[in-house]
Amino acid sequence: MELFFSNNGGALPLMIKPYQFFAGGPIGKGNQPYSWIHIEDLVRAILHIYEHRLTGVYNLTAPYPVTQQHLGKVIAETLHRPHYFYTPKALLKLVLGEQAMMVTKGQKVFPKKLLSHGFHFKYPNAKMALADLLDQLE
């Protein structure tokens, strides 16, 4: 699973909703890895591949995946909200069905090929990306 962060779609609006209501926290143990990318870096990466006429398969994800626990803490810190309401995996499975696996399993992906072709991320870590996007909401 790769998450793209944007104020106009993607996973971010859904992820911050519990924090906006002071109800954010870890999902399960929070150990699941999340690969993610800021929408601006996603567009820049696609343009980089096009402009350099690169071919093949590329992982369009930031270079530093995070755990769900870390990502939640960064969201909470950025929004000045708590991060302590635990969400059991069983509850997510009950509410979301098979889609719960996207949130409870996670995936760790690295952009090795993209980096090897000279791409530089404007938002390489989750804290920088979320600070930029969540600042725009205020």
GROMACS .gro file of N, CA, C and O in nm:
model
  552
    1MET      N    1   0.084  -0.117   0.000
    1MET     CA    2   0.000   0.000   0.000
    1MET      C    3   0.089   0.124   0.000
    1MET      O    4   0.180   0.135   0.078
    2GLU      N    5   0.061   0.212  -0.090
    2GLU     CA    6   0.130   0.341  -0.092
    2GLU      C    7   0.026   0.449  -0.072
    2GLU      O    8  -0.081   0.446  -0.131
    3LEU      N    9   0.057   0.542   0.012
    3LEU     CA   10  -0.033   0.652   0.039
    3LEU      C   11   0.019   0.777  -0.029
    3LEU      O   12   0.137   0.807  -0.022
    4PHE      N   13  -0.068   0.850  -0.098
    4PHE     CA   14  -0.022   0.980  -0.142
    4PHE      C   15  -0.093   1.084  -0.057
    4PHE      O   16  -0.209   1.071  -0.023
    5PHE      N   17  -0.014   1.182  -0.016
    5PHE     CA   18  -0.065   1.286   0.073
    5PHE      C   19  -0.101   1.409  -0.009
    5PHE      O   20  -0.018   1.465  -0.079
    6SER      N   21  -0.226   1.451   0.003
    6SER     CA   22  -0.277   1.570  -0.064
    6SER      C   23  -0.393   1.623   0.019
    6SER      O   24  -0.459   1.547   0.089
    7ASN      N   25  -0.418   1.751   0.009
    7ASN     CA   26  -0.534   1.809   0.077
    7ASN      C   27  -0.662   1.786  -0.001
    7ASN      O   28  -0.771   1.806   0.049
    8ASN      N   29  -0.649   1.745  -0.127
    8ASN     CA   30  -0.765   1.731  -0.214
    8ASN      C   31  -0.796   1.587  -0.252
    8ASN      O   32  -0.853   1.561  -0.356
    9GLY      N   33  -0.756   1.494  -0.171
    9GLY     CA   34  -0.782   1.354  -0.201
    9GLY      C   35  -0.673   1.267  -0.141
    9GLY      O   36  -0.596   1.311  -0.057
   10GLY      N   37  -0.668   1.145  -0.184
   10GLY     CA   38  -0.570   1.053  -0.129
   10GLY      C   39  -0.608   1.012   0.012
   10GLY      O   40  -0.722   1.027   0.056
   11ALA      N   41  -0.512   0.965   0.086
   11ALA     CA   42  -0.537   0.910   0.219
   11ALA      C   43  -0.541   1.016   0.329
   11ALA      O   44  -0.603   0.995   0.433
   12LEU      N   45  -0.475   1.128   0.310
   12LEU     CA   46  -0.458   1.225   0.419
   12LEU      C   47  -0.589   1.276   0.481
   12LEU      O   48  -0.601   1.274   0.603
   13PRO      N   49  -0.686   1.321   0.403
   13PRO     CA   50  -0.808   1.371   0.467
   13PRO      C   51  -0.876   1.267   0.558
   13PRO      O   52  -0.927   1.301   0.665
   14LEU      N   53  -0.874   1.141   0.519
   14LEU     CA   54  -0.932   1.035   0.602
   14LEU      C   55  -0.848   1.008   0.726
   14LEU      O   56  -0.901   0.980   0.833
   15MET      N   57  -0.716   1.017   0.711
   15MET     CA   58  -0.627   0.986   0.822
   15MET      C   59  -0.632   1.094   0.930
   15MET      O   60  -0.616   1.064   1.048
   16ILE      N   61  -0.651   1.219   0.891
   16ILE     CA   62  -0.649   1.325   0.992
   16ILE      C   63  -0.784   1.345   1.061
   16ILE      O   64  -0.790   1.406   1.166
   17LYS      N   65  -0.890   1.291   1.003
   17LYS     CA   66  -1.024   1.313   1.058
   17LYS      C   67  -1.035   1.276   1.206
   17LYS      O   68  -1.082   1.357   1.286
   18PRO      N   69  -0.989   1.156   1.250
   18PRO     CA   70  -1.000   1.126   1.394
   18PRO      C   71  -0.922   1.225   1.481
   18PRO      O   72  -0.966   1.259   1.591
   19TYR      N   73  -0.809   1.273   1.431
   19TYR     CA   74  -0.728   1.368   1.508
   19TYR      C   75  -0.799   1.502   1.520
   19TYR      O   76  -0.789   1.569   1.623
   20GLN      N   77  -0.870   1.541   1.417
   20GLN     CA   78  -0.945   1.667   1.422
   20GLN      C   79  -1.052   1.663   1.531
   20GLN      O   80  -1.089   1.766   1.585
   21PHE      N   81  -1.100   1.543   1.562
   21PHE     CA   82  -1.201   1.525   1.667
   21PHE      C   83  -1.139   1.476   1.798
   21PHE      O   84  -1.209   1.420   1.882
   22PHE      N   85  -1.007   1.495   1.812
   22PHE     CA   86  -0.934   1.455   1.933
   22PHE      C   87  -0.947   1.307   1.963
   22PHE      O   88  -0.948   1.266   2.078
   23ALA      N   89  -0.958   1.223   1.859
   23ALA     CA   90  -0.977   1.079   1.878
   23ALA      C   91  -0.875   0.996   1.802
   23ALA      O   92  -0.897   0.879   1.775
   24GLY      N   93  -0.760   1.055   1.766
   24GLY     CA   94  -0.659   0.983   1.690
   24GLY      C   95  -0.576   0.891   1.778
   24GLY      O   96  -0.567   0.910   1.899
   25GLY      N   97  -0.517   0.792   1.714
   25GLY     CA   98  -0.431   0.700   1.786
   25GLY      C   99  -0.387   0.586   1.697
   25GLY      O  100  -0.418   0.581   1.578
   26PRO      N  101  -0.313   0.491   1.755
   26PRO     CA  102  -0.260   0.380   1.675
   26PRO      C  103  -0.370   0.285   1.629
   26PRO      O  104  -0.472   0.268   1.695
   27ILE      N  105  -0.346   0.225   1.515
   27ILE     CA  106  -0.433   0.120   1.463
   27ILE      C  107  -0.363  -0.013   1.492
   27ILE      O  108  -0.251  -0.035   1.446
   28GLY      N  109  -0.428  -0.097   1.569
   28GLY     CA  110  -0.362  -0.219   1.613
   28GLY      C  111  -0.241  -0.180   1.696
   28GLY      O  112  -0.247  -0.086   1.776
   29LYS      N  113  -0.131  -0.248   1.675
   29LYS     CA  114  -0.008  -0.214   1.748
   29LYS      C  115   0.065  -0.095   1.686
   29LYS      O  116   0.156  -0.040   1.745
   30GLY      N  117   0.025  -0.058   1.565
   30GLY     CA  118   0.088   0.056   1.498
   30GLY      C  119   0.220   0.024   1.433
   30GLY      O  120   0.290   0.114   1.385
   31ASN      N  121   0.257  -0.103   1.426
   31ASN     CA  122   0.387  -0.143   1.370
   31ASN      C  123   0.387  -0.155   1.218
   31ASN      O  124   0.492  -0.173   1.158
   32GLN      N  125   0.268  -0.150   1.156
   32GLN     CA  126   0.262  -0.171   1.012
   32GLN      C  127   0.331  -0.057   0.938
   32GLN      O  128   0.310   0.059   0.969
   33PRO      N  129   0.416  -0.092   0.839
   33PRO     CA  130   0.487   0.012   0.764
   33PRO      C  131   0.398   0.074   0.658
   33PRO      O  132   0.316   0.006   0.597
   34TYR      N  133   0.412   0.204   0.640
   34TYR     CA  134   0.339   0.275   0.536
   34TYR      C  135   0.440   0.345   0.445
   34TYR      O  136   0.522   0.424   0.490
   35SER      N  137   0.432   0.317   0.317
   35SER     CA  138   0.505   0.394   0.218
   35SER      C  139   0.411   0.505   0.172
   35SER      O  140   0.292   0.483   0.157
   36TRP      N  141   0.463   0.621   0.150
   36TRP     CA  142   0.380   0.738   0.123
   36TRP      C  143   0.457   0.832   0.031
   36TRP      O  144   0.577   0.816   0.010
   37ILE      N  145   0.388   0.933  -0.023
   37ILE     CA  146   0.454   1.036  -0.103
   37ILE      C  147   0.366   1.161  -0.102
   37ILE      O  148   0.243   1.152  -0.106
   38HIS      N  149   0.428   1.276  -0.094
   38HIS     CA  150   0.359   1.405  -0.104
   38HIS      C  151   0.314   1.421  -0.249
   38HIS      O  152   0.387   1.386  -0.342
   39ILE      N  153   0.195   1.472  -0.271
   39ILE     CA  154   0.139   1.487  -0.405
   39ILE      C  155   0.232   1.567  -0.497
   39ILE      O  156   0.246   1.536  -0.616
   40GLU      N  157   0.299   1.668  -0.443
   40GLU     CA  158   0.390   1.749  -0.526
   40GLU      C  159   0.508   1.665  -0.573
   40GLU      O  160   0.549   1.674  -0.689
   41ASP      N  161   0.563   1.582  -0.485
   41ASP     CA  162   0.674   1.493  -0.526
   41ASP      C  163   0.626   1.386  -0.623
   41ASP      O  164   0.700   1.346  -0.713
   42LEU      N  165   0.502   1.341  -0.609
   42LEU     CA  166   0.447   1.243  -0.702
   42LEU      C  167   0.443   1.301  -0.843
   42LEU      O  168   0.491   1.238  -0.938
   43VAL      N  169   0.392   1.421  -0.855
   43VAL     CA  170   0.384   1.486  -0.987
   43VAL      C  171   0.525   1.513  -1.040
   43VAL      O  172   0.553   1.488  -1.158
   44ARG      N  173   0.613   1.562  -0.955
   44ARG     CA  174   0.751   1.590  -0.997
   44ARG      C  175   0.822   1.463  -1.043
   44ARG      O  176   0.898   1.465  -1.140
   45ALA      N  177   0.796   1.351  -0.975
   45ALA     CA  178   0.860   1.223  -1.012
   45ALA      C  179   0.810   1.176  -1.148
   45ALA      O  180   0.891   1.130  -1.232
   46ILE      N  181   0.681   1.190  -1.173
   46ILE     CA  182   0.627   1.150  -1.303
   46ILE      C  183   0.688   1.236  -1.413
   46ILE      O  184   0.728   1.186  -1.518
   47LEU      N  185   0.698   1.367  -1.389
   47LEU     CA  186   0.760   1.456  -1.488
   47LEU      C  187   0.908   1.422  -1.509
   47LEU      O  188   0.957   1.427  -1.621
   48HIS      N  189   0.977   1.387  -1.401
   48HIS     CA  190   1.119   1.349  -1.410
   48HIS      C  191   1.134   1.225  -1.500
   48HIS      O  192   1.222   1.222  -1.587
   49ILE      N  193   1.049   1.127  -1.479
   49ILE     CA  194   1.055   1.005  -1.560
   49ILE      C  195   1.026   1.039  -1.706
   49ILE      O  196   1.097   0.993  -1.797
   50TYR      N  197   0.926   1.121  -1.730
   50TYR     CA  198   0.891   1.160  -1.867
   50TYR      C  199   1.003   1.242  -1.933
   50TYR      O  200   1.043   1.212  -2.046
   51GLU      N  201   1.051   1.344  -1.863
   51GLU     CA  202   1.152   1.433  -1.921
   51GLU      C  203   1.283   1.363  -1.950
   51GLU      O  204   1.354   1.398  -2.044
   52HIS      N  205   1.318   1.264  -1.869
   52HIS     CA  206   1.443   1.190  -1.890
   52HIS      C  207   1.422   1.064  -1.974
   52HIS      O  208   1.514   0.985  -1.990
   53ARG      N  209   1.301   1.047  -2.023
   53ARG     CA  210   1.266   0.932  -2.108
   53ARG      C  211   1.307   0.799  -2.045
   53ARG      O  212   1.363   0.711  -2.110
   54LEU      N  213   1.277   0.788  -1.917
   54LEU     CA  214   1.310   0.666  -1.844
   54LEU      C  215   1.204   0.561  -1.871
   54LEU      O  216   1.088   0.594  -1.895
   55THR      N  217   1.244   0.437  -1.866
   55THR     CA  218   1.149   0.328  -1.890
   55THR      C  219   1.157   0.228  -1.776
   55THR      O  220   1.252   0.226  -1.699
   56GLY      N  221   1.054   0.149  -1.767
   56GLY     CA  222   1.051   0.046  -1.664
   56GLY      C  223   0.955   0.080  -1.552
   56GLY      O  224   0.878   0.174  -1.560
   57VAL      N  225   0.964   0.003  -1.446
   57VAL     CA  226   0.875   0.018  -1.332
   57VAL      C  227   0.947   0.100  -1.224
   57VAL      O  228   1.063   0.072  -1.191
   58TYR      N  229   0.877   0.199  -1.169
   58TYR     CA  230   0.933   0.285  -1.065
   58TYR      C  231   0.840   0.285  -0.944
   58TYR      O  232   0.719   0.291  -0.959
   59ASN      N  233   0.898   0.278  -0.826
   59ASN     CA  234   0.822   0.295  -0.703
   59ASN      C  235   0.812   0.444  -0.676
   59ASN      O  236   0.911   0.508  -0.644
   60LEU      N  237   0.693   0.498  -0.690
   60LEU     CA  238   0.673   0.641  -0.666
   60LEU      C  239   0.631   0.657  -0.520
   60LEU      O  240   0.513   0.667  -0.487
   61THR      N  241   0.731   0.660  -0.437
   61THR     CA  242   0.711   0.671  -0.293
   61THR      C  243   0.830   0.746  -0.234
   61THR      O  244   0.938   0.744  -0.291
   62ALA      N  245   0.807   0.813  -0.123
   62ALA     CA  246   0.915   0.888  -0.057
   62ALA      C  247   1.023   0.790  -0.008
   62ALA      O  248   0.995   0.672   0.012
   63PRO      N  249   1.144   0.837   0.013
   63PRO     CA  250   1.253   0.747   0.051
   63PRO      C  251   1.248   0.695   0.194
   63PRO      O  252   1.324   0.606   0.229
   64TYR      N  253   1.159   0.749   0.276
   64TYR     CA  254   1.156   0.707   0.417
   64TYR      C  255   1.016   0.661   0.458
   64TYR      O  256   0.935   0.741   0.504
   65PRO      N  257   0.987   0.532   0.441
   65PRO     CA  258   0.858   0.480   0.490
   65PRO      C  259   0.851   0.498   0.641
   65PRO      O  260   0.955   0.511   0.708
   66VAL      N  261   0.730   0.499   0.694
   66VAL     CA  262   0.711   0.516   0.838
   66VAL      C  263   0.619   0.407   0.889
   66VAL      O  264   0.548   0.343   0.812
   67THR      N  265   0.617   0.388   1.019
   67THR     CA  266   0.517   0.299   1.077
   67THR      C  267   0.389   0.379   1.096
   67THR      O  268   0.391   0.502   1.103
   68GLN      N  269   0.279   0.308   1.109
   68GLN     CA  270   0.152   0.375   1.133
   68GLN      C  271   0.159   0.455   1.263
   68GLN      O  272   0.109   0.566   1.271
   69GLN      N  273   0.224   0.399   1.363
   69GLN     CA  274   0.238   0.467   1.493
   69GLN      C  275   0.314   0.600   1.477
   69GLN      O  276   0.271   0.703   1.528
   70HIS      N  277   0.425   0.598   1.403
   70HIS     CA  278   0.503   0.720   1.382
   70HIS      C  279   0.422   0.823   1.303
   70HIS      O  280   0.420   0.942   1.338
   71LEU      N  281   0.356   0.778   1.197
   71LEU     CA  282   0.276   0.869   1.116
   71LEU      C  283   0.166   0.934   1.199
   71LEU      O  284   0.145   1.054   1.191
   72GLY      N  285   0.100   0.855   1.282
   72GLY     CA  286  -0.005   0.909   1.368
   72GLY      C  287   0.050   1.012   1.465
   72GLY      O  288  -0.013   1.115   1.489
   73LYS      N  289   0.167   0.986   1.521
   73LYS     CA  290   0.228   1.082   1.613
   73LYS      C  291   0.263   1.213   1.543
   73LYS      O  292   0.247   1.321   1.599
   74VAL      N  293   0.311   1.202   1.419
   74VAL     CA  294   0.344   1.323   1.342
   74VAL      C  295   0.217   1.402   1.311
   74VAL      O  296   0.215   1.525   1.322
   75ILE      N  297   0.110   1.332   1.272
   75ILE     CA  298  -0.017   1.401   1.246
   75ILE      C  299  -0.064   1.472   1.374
   75ILE      O  300  -0.101   1.589   1.372
   76ALA      N  301  -0.062   1.400   1.486
   76ALA     CA  302  -0.107   1.457   1.614
   76ALA      C  303  -0.024   1.579   1.652
   76ALA      O  304  -0.077   1.682   1.691
   77GLU      N  305   0.107   1.567   1.636
   77GLU     CA  306   0.196   1.678   1.671
   77GLU      C  307   0.170   1.799   1.581
   77GLU      O  308   0.163   1.912   1.629
   78THR      N  309   0.154   1.774   1.452
   78THR     CA  310   0.133   1.883   1.357
   78THR      C  311  -0.001   1.953   1.381
   78THR      O  312  -0.010   2.075   1.369
   79LEU      N  313  -0.103   1.875   1.417
   79LEU     CA  314  -0.236   1.933   1.442
   79LEU      C  315  -0.256   1.975   1.588
   79LEU      O  316  -0.363   2.026   1.623
   80HIS      N  317  -0.155   1.951   1.671
   80HIS     CA  318  -0.164   1.982   1.815
   80HIS      C  319  -0.282   1.908   1.879
   80HIS      O  320  -0.366   1.967   1.946
   81ARG      N  321  -0.285   1.777   1.854
   81ARG     CA  322  -0.390   1.691   1.905
   81ARG      C  323  -0.327   1.569   1.973
   81ARG      O  324  -0.213   1.536   1.947
   82PRO      N  325  -0.405   1.499   2.056
   82PRO     CA  326  -0.352   1.379   2.121
   82PRO      C  327  -0.344   1.261   2.024
   82PRO      O  328  -0.409   1.260   1.919
   83HIS      N  329  -0.264   1.164   2.062
   83HIS     CA  330  -0.248   1.039   1.985
   83HIS      C  331  -0.254   0.924   2.084
   83HIS      O  332  -0.152   0.869   2.124
   84TYR      N  333  -0.373   0.890   2.129
   84TYR     CA  334  -0.380   0.782   2.227
   84TYR      C  335  -0.501   0.692   2.218
   84TYR      O  336  -0.514   0.597   2.291
   85PHE      N  337  -0.596   0.719   2.130
   85PHE     CA  338  -0.713   0.632   2.118
   85PHE      C  339  -0.682   0.514   2.027
   85PHE      O  340  -0.681   0.526   1.906
   86TYR      N  341  -0.659   0.399   2.087
   86TYR     CA  342  -0.626   0.275   2.018
   86TYR      C  343  -0.746   0.223   1.939
   86TYR      O  344  -0.858   0.220   1.990
   87THR      N  345  -0.726   0.185   1.813
   87THR     CA  346  -0.831   0.125   1.731
   87THR      C  347  -0.796  -0.022   1.708
   87THR      O  348  -0.696  -0.052   1.641
   88PRO      N  349  -0.874  -0.114   1.762
   88PRO     CA  350  -0.846  -0.256   1.741
   88PRO      C  351  -0.863  -0.297   1.595
   88PRO      O  352  -0.954  -0.249   1.526
   89LYS      N  353  -0.777  -0.387   1.548
   89LYS     CA  354  -0.787  -0.436   1.411
   89LYS      C  355  -0.922  -0.501   1.385
   89LYS      O  356  -0.979  -0.486   1.277
   90ALA      N  357  -0.974  -0.572   1.483
   90ALA     CA  358  -1.102  -0.641   1.467
   90ALA      C  359  -1.215  -0.543   1.436
   90ALA      O  360  -1.304  -0.571   1.355
   91LEU      N  361  -1.211  -0.426   1.499
   91LEU     CA  362  -1.313  -0.324   1.473
   91LEU      C  363  -1.305  -0.275   1.329
   91LEU      O  364  -1.407  -0.260   1.261
   92LEU      N  365  -1.183  -0.253   1.281
   92LEU     CA  366  -1.166  -0.209   1.143
   92LEU      C  367  -1.215  -0.315   1.046
   92LEU      O  368  -1.277  -0.283   0.944
   93LYS      N  369  -1.187  -0.442   1.076
   93LYS     CA  370  -1.233  -0.550   0.989
   93LYS      C  371  -1.385  -0.556   0.987
   93LYS      O  372  -1.445  -0.579   0.883
   94LEU      N  373  -1.447  -0.530   1.099
   94LEU     CA  374  -1.592  -0.530   1.107
   94LEU      C  375  -1.652  -0.415   1.025
   94LEU      O  376  -1.747  -0.432   0.950
   95VAL      N  377  -1.590  -0.298   1.036
   95VAL     CA  378  -1.642  -0.178   0.967
   95VAL      C  379  -1.603  -0.175   0.820
   95VAL      O  380  -1.686  -0.144   0.734
   96LEU      N  381  -1.478  -0.209   0.789
   96LEU     CA  382  -1.428  -0.194   0.652
   96LEU      C  383  -1.423  -0.324   0.572
   96LEU      O  384  -1.396  -0.320   0.452
   97GLY      N  385  -1.442  -0.436   0.637
   97GLY     CA  386  -1.432  -0.564   0.566
   97GLY      C  387  -1.290  -0.588   0.517
   97GLY      O  388  -1.193  -0.560   0.587
   98GLU      N  389  -1.278  -0.637   0.393
   98GLU     CA  390  -1.146  -0.669   0.336
   98GLU      C  391  -1.059  -0.545   0.317
   98GLU      O  392  -0.938  -0.554   0.312
   99GLN      N  393  -1.122  -0.429   0.304
   99GLN     CA  394  -1.045  -0.306   0.287
   99GLN      C  395  -0.961  -0.273   0.410
   99GLN      O  396  -0.866  -0.196   0.401
  100ALA      N  397  -0.994  -0.331   0.523
  100ALA     CA  398  -0.918  -0.307   0.645
  100ALA      C  399  -0.773  -0.351   0.630
  100ALA      O  400  -0.684  -0.296   0.695
  101MET      N  401  -0.748  -0.447   0.542
  101MET     CA  402  -0.610  -0.494   0.522
  101MET      C  403  -0.519  -0.383   0.474
  101MET      O  404  -0.401  -0.381   0.507
  102MET      N  405  -0.574  -0.287   0.399
  102MET     CA  406  -0.492  -0.176   0.350
  102MET      C  407  -0.435  -0.095   0.467
  102MET      O  408  -0.326  -0.041   0.458
  103VAL      N  409  -0.510  -0.089   0.576
  103VAL     CA  410  -0.469  -0.010   0.691
  103VAL      C  411  -0.394  -0.093   0.794
  103VAL      O  412  -0.304  -0.044   0.860
  104THR      N  413  -0.429  -0.220   0.806
  104THR     CA  414  -0.373  -0.303   0.914
  104THR      C  415  -0.248  -0.380   0.874
  104THR      O  416  -0.173  -0.422   0.961
  105LYS      N  417  -0.224  -0.401   0.746
  105LYS     CA  418  -0.105  -0.476   0.702
  105LYS      C  419   0.013  -0.386   0.671
  105LYS      O  420   0.122  -0.406   0.718
  106GLY      N  421  -0.009  -0.288   0.584
  106GLY     CA  422   0.099  -0.197   0.545
  106GLY      C  423   0.193  -0.260   0.445
  106GLY      O  424   0.185  -0.378   0.413
  107GLN      N  425   0.286  -0.178   0.397
  107GLN     CA  426   0.385  -0.223   0.301
  107GLN      C  427   0.501  -0.124   0.302
  107GLN      O  428   0.480  -0.003   0.310
  108LYS      N  429   0.622  -0.176   0.293
  108LYS     CA  430   0.741  -0.091   0.292
  108LYS      C  431   0.804  -0.098   0.153
  108LYS      O  432   0.850  -0.202   0.110
  109VAL      N  433   0.803   0.017   0.084
  109VAL     CA  434   0.855   0.025  -0.053
  109VAL      C  435   0.956   0.139  -0.059
  109VAL      O  436   0.937   0.243   0.004
  110PHE      N  437   1.062   0.119  -0.137
  110PHE     CA  438   1.166   0.221  -0.150
  110PHE      C  439   1.178   0.265  -0.296
  110PHE      O  440   1.164   0.183  -0.387
  111PRO      N  441   1.210   0.392  -0.321
  111PRO     CA  442   1.223   0.443  -0.458
  111PRO      C  443   1.366   0.433  -0.512
  111PRO      O  444   1.419   0.529  -0.567
  112LYS      N  445   1.429   0.316  -0.498
  112LYS     CA  446   1.570   0.300  -0.537
  112LYS      C  447   1.598   0.343  -0.680
  112LYS      O  448   1.693   0.418  -0.706
  113LYS      N  449   1.517   0.296  -0.772
  113LYS     CA  450   1.540   0.325  -0.914
  113LYS      C  451   1.524   0.475  -0.943
  113LYS      O  452   1.602   0.534  -1.016
  114LEU      N  453   1.423   0.536  -0.882
  114LEU     CA  454   1.399   0.678  -0.901
  114LEU      C  455   1.517   0.760  -0.849
  114LEU      O  456   1.566   0.851  -0.916
  115LEU      N  457   1.566   0.725  -0.731
  115LEU     CA  458   1.681   0.796  -0.673
  115LEU      C  459   1.807   0.773  -0.757
  115LEU      O  460   1.887   0.866  -0.775
  116SER      N  461   1.824   0.653  -0.809
  116SER     CA  462   1.944   0.624  -0.889
  116SER      C  463   1.945   0.702  -1.020
  116SER      O  464   2.051   0.717  -1.081
  117HIS      N  465   1.830   0.753  -1.061
  117HIS     CA  466   1.823   0.835  -1.182
  117HIS      C  467   1.818   0.984  -1.150
  117HIS      O  468   1.772   1.065  -1.230
  118GLY      N  469   1.865   1.021  -1.031
  118GLY     CA  470   1.886   1.161  -0.997
  118GLY      C  471   1.767   1.239  -0.947
  118GLY      O  472   1.773   1.362  -0.940
  119PHE      N  473   1.659   1.173  -0.909
  119PHE     CA  474   1.544   1.247  -0.858
  119PHE      C  475   1.570   1.288  -0.713
  119PHE      O  476   1.620   1.209  -0.633
  120HIS      N  477   1.536   1.413  -0.681
  120HIS     CA  478   1.549   1.465  -0.545
  120HIS      C  479   1.411   1.503  -0.493
  120HIS      O  480   1.338   1.577  -0.558
  121PHE      N  481   1.379   1.452  -0.376
  121PHE     CA  482   1.249   1.478  -0.315
  121PHE      C  483   1.248   1.614  -0.246
  121PHE      O  484   1.342   1.648  -0.175
  122LYS      N  485   1.140   1.687  -0.264
  122LYS     CA  486   1.121   1.812  -0.192
  122LYS      C  487   1.073   1.782  -0.050
  122LYS      O  488   1.104   1.854   0.044
  123TYR      N  489   0.998   1.672  -0.034
  123TYR     CA  490   0.945   1.630   0.095
  123TYR      C  491   0.987   1.485   0.123
  123TYR      O  492   0.907   1.393   0.106
  124PRO      N  493   1.111   1.464   0.165
  124PRO     CA  494   1.160   1.327   0.183
  124PRO      C  495   1.109   1.257   0.309
  124PRO      O  496   1.110   1.135   0.316
  125ASN      N  497   1.063   1.334   0.408
  125ASN     CA  498   1.013   1.267   0.530
  125ASN      C  499   0.872   1.313   0.562
  125ASN      O  500   0.826   1.418   0.518
  126ALA      N  501   0.801   1.231   0.637
  126ALA     CA  502   0.660   1.254   0.666
  126ALA      C  503   0.637   1.385   0.741
  126ALA      O  504   0.537   1.454   0.717
  127LYS      N  505   0.728   1.421   0.828
  127LYS     CA  506   0.709   1.543   0.906
  127LYS      C  507   0.708   1.666   0.816
  127LYS      O  508   0.623   1.754   0.831
  128MET      N  509   0.799   1.672   0.720
  128MET     CA  510   0.804   1.785   0.626
  128MET      C  511   0.678   1.787   0.539
  128MET      O  512   0.620   1.893   0.517
  129ALA      N  513   0.637   1.671   0.491
  129ALA     CA  514   0.521   1.663   0.402
  129ALA      C  515   0.394   1.706   0.475
  129ALA      O  516   0.315   1.785   0.424
  130LEU      N  517   0.375   1.652   0.595
  130LEU     CA  518   0.253   1.685   0.669
  130LEU      C  519   0.252   1.830   0.715
  130LEU      O  520   0.147   1.894   0.715
  131ALA      N  521   0.367   1.882   0.752
  131ALA     CA  522   0.374   2.023   0.792
  131ALA      C  523   0.329   2.111   0.677
  131ALA      O  524   0.251   2.205   0.696
  132ASP      N  525   0.374   2.080   0.556
  132ASP     CA  526   0.335   2.159   0.439
  132ASP      C  527   0.186   2.148   0.412
  132ASP      O  528   0.116   2.249   0.400
  133LEU      N  529   0.134   2.028   0.407
  133LEU     CA  530  -0.007   2.008   0.371
  133LEU      C  531  -0.102   2.053   0.480
  133LEU      O  532  -0.206   2.115   0.451
  134LEU      N  533  -0.071   2.024   0.605
  134LEU     CA  534  -0.162   2.061   0.712
  134LEU      C  535  -0.158   2.210   0.742
  134LEU      O  536  -0.255   2.268   0.788
  135ASP      N  537  -0.044   2.274   0.711
  135ASP     CA  538  -0.035   2.420   0.721
  135ASP      C  539  -0.133   2.486   0.623
  135ASP      O  540  -0.192   2.590   0.654
  136GLN      N  541  -0.150   2.426   0.508
  136GLN     CA  542  -0.239   2.480   0.405
  136GLN      C  543  -0.386   2.474   0.448
  136GLN      O  544  -0.468   2.548   0.398
  137LEU      N  545  -0.418   2.382   0.539
  137LEU     CA  546  -0.557   2.366   0.585
  137LEU      C  547  -0.598   2.475   0.681
  137LEU      O  548  -0.716   2.503   0.697
  138GLU      N  549  -0.503   2.533   0.751
  138GLU     CA  550  -0.535   2.633   0.855
  138GLU      C  551  -0.557   2.771   0.796
  138GLU      O  552  -0.540   2.806   0.692
   0.00000   0.00000   0.00000
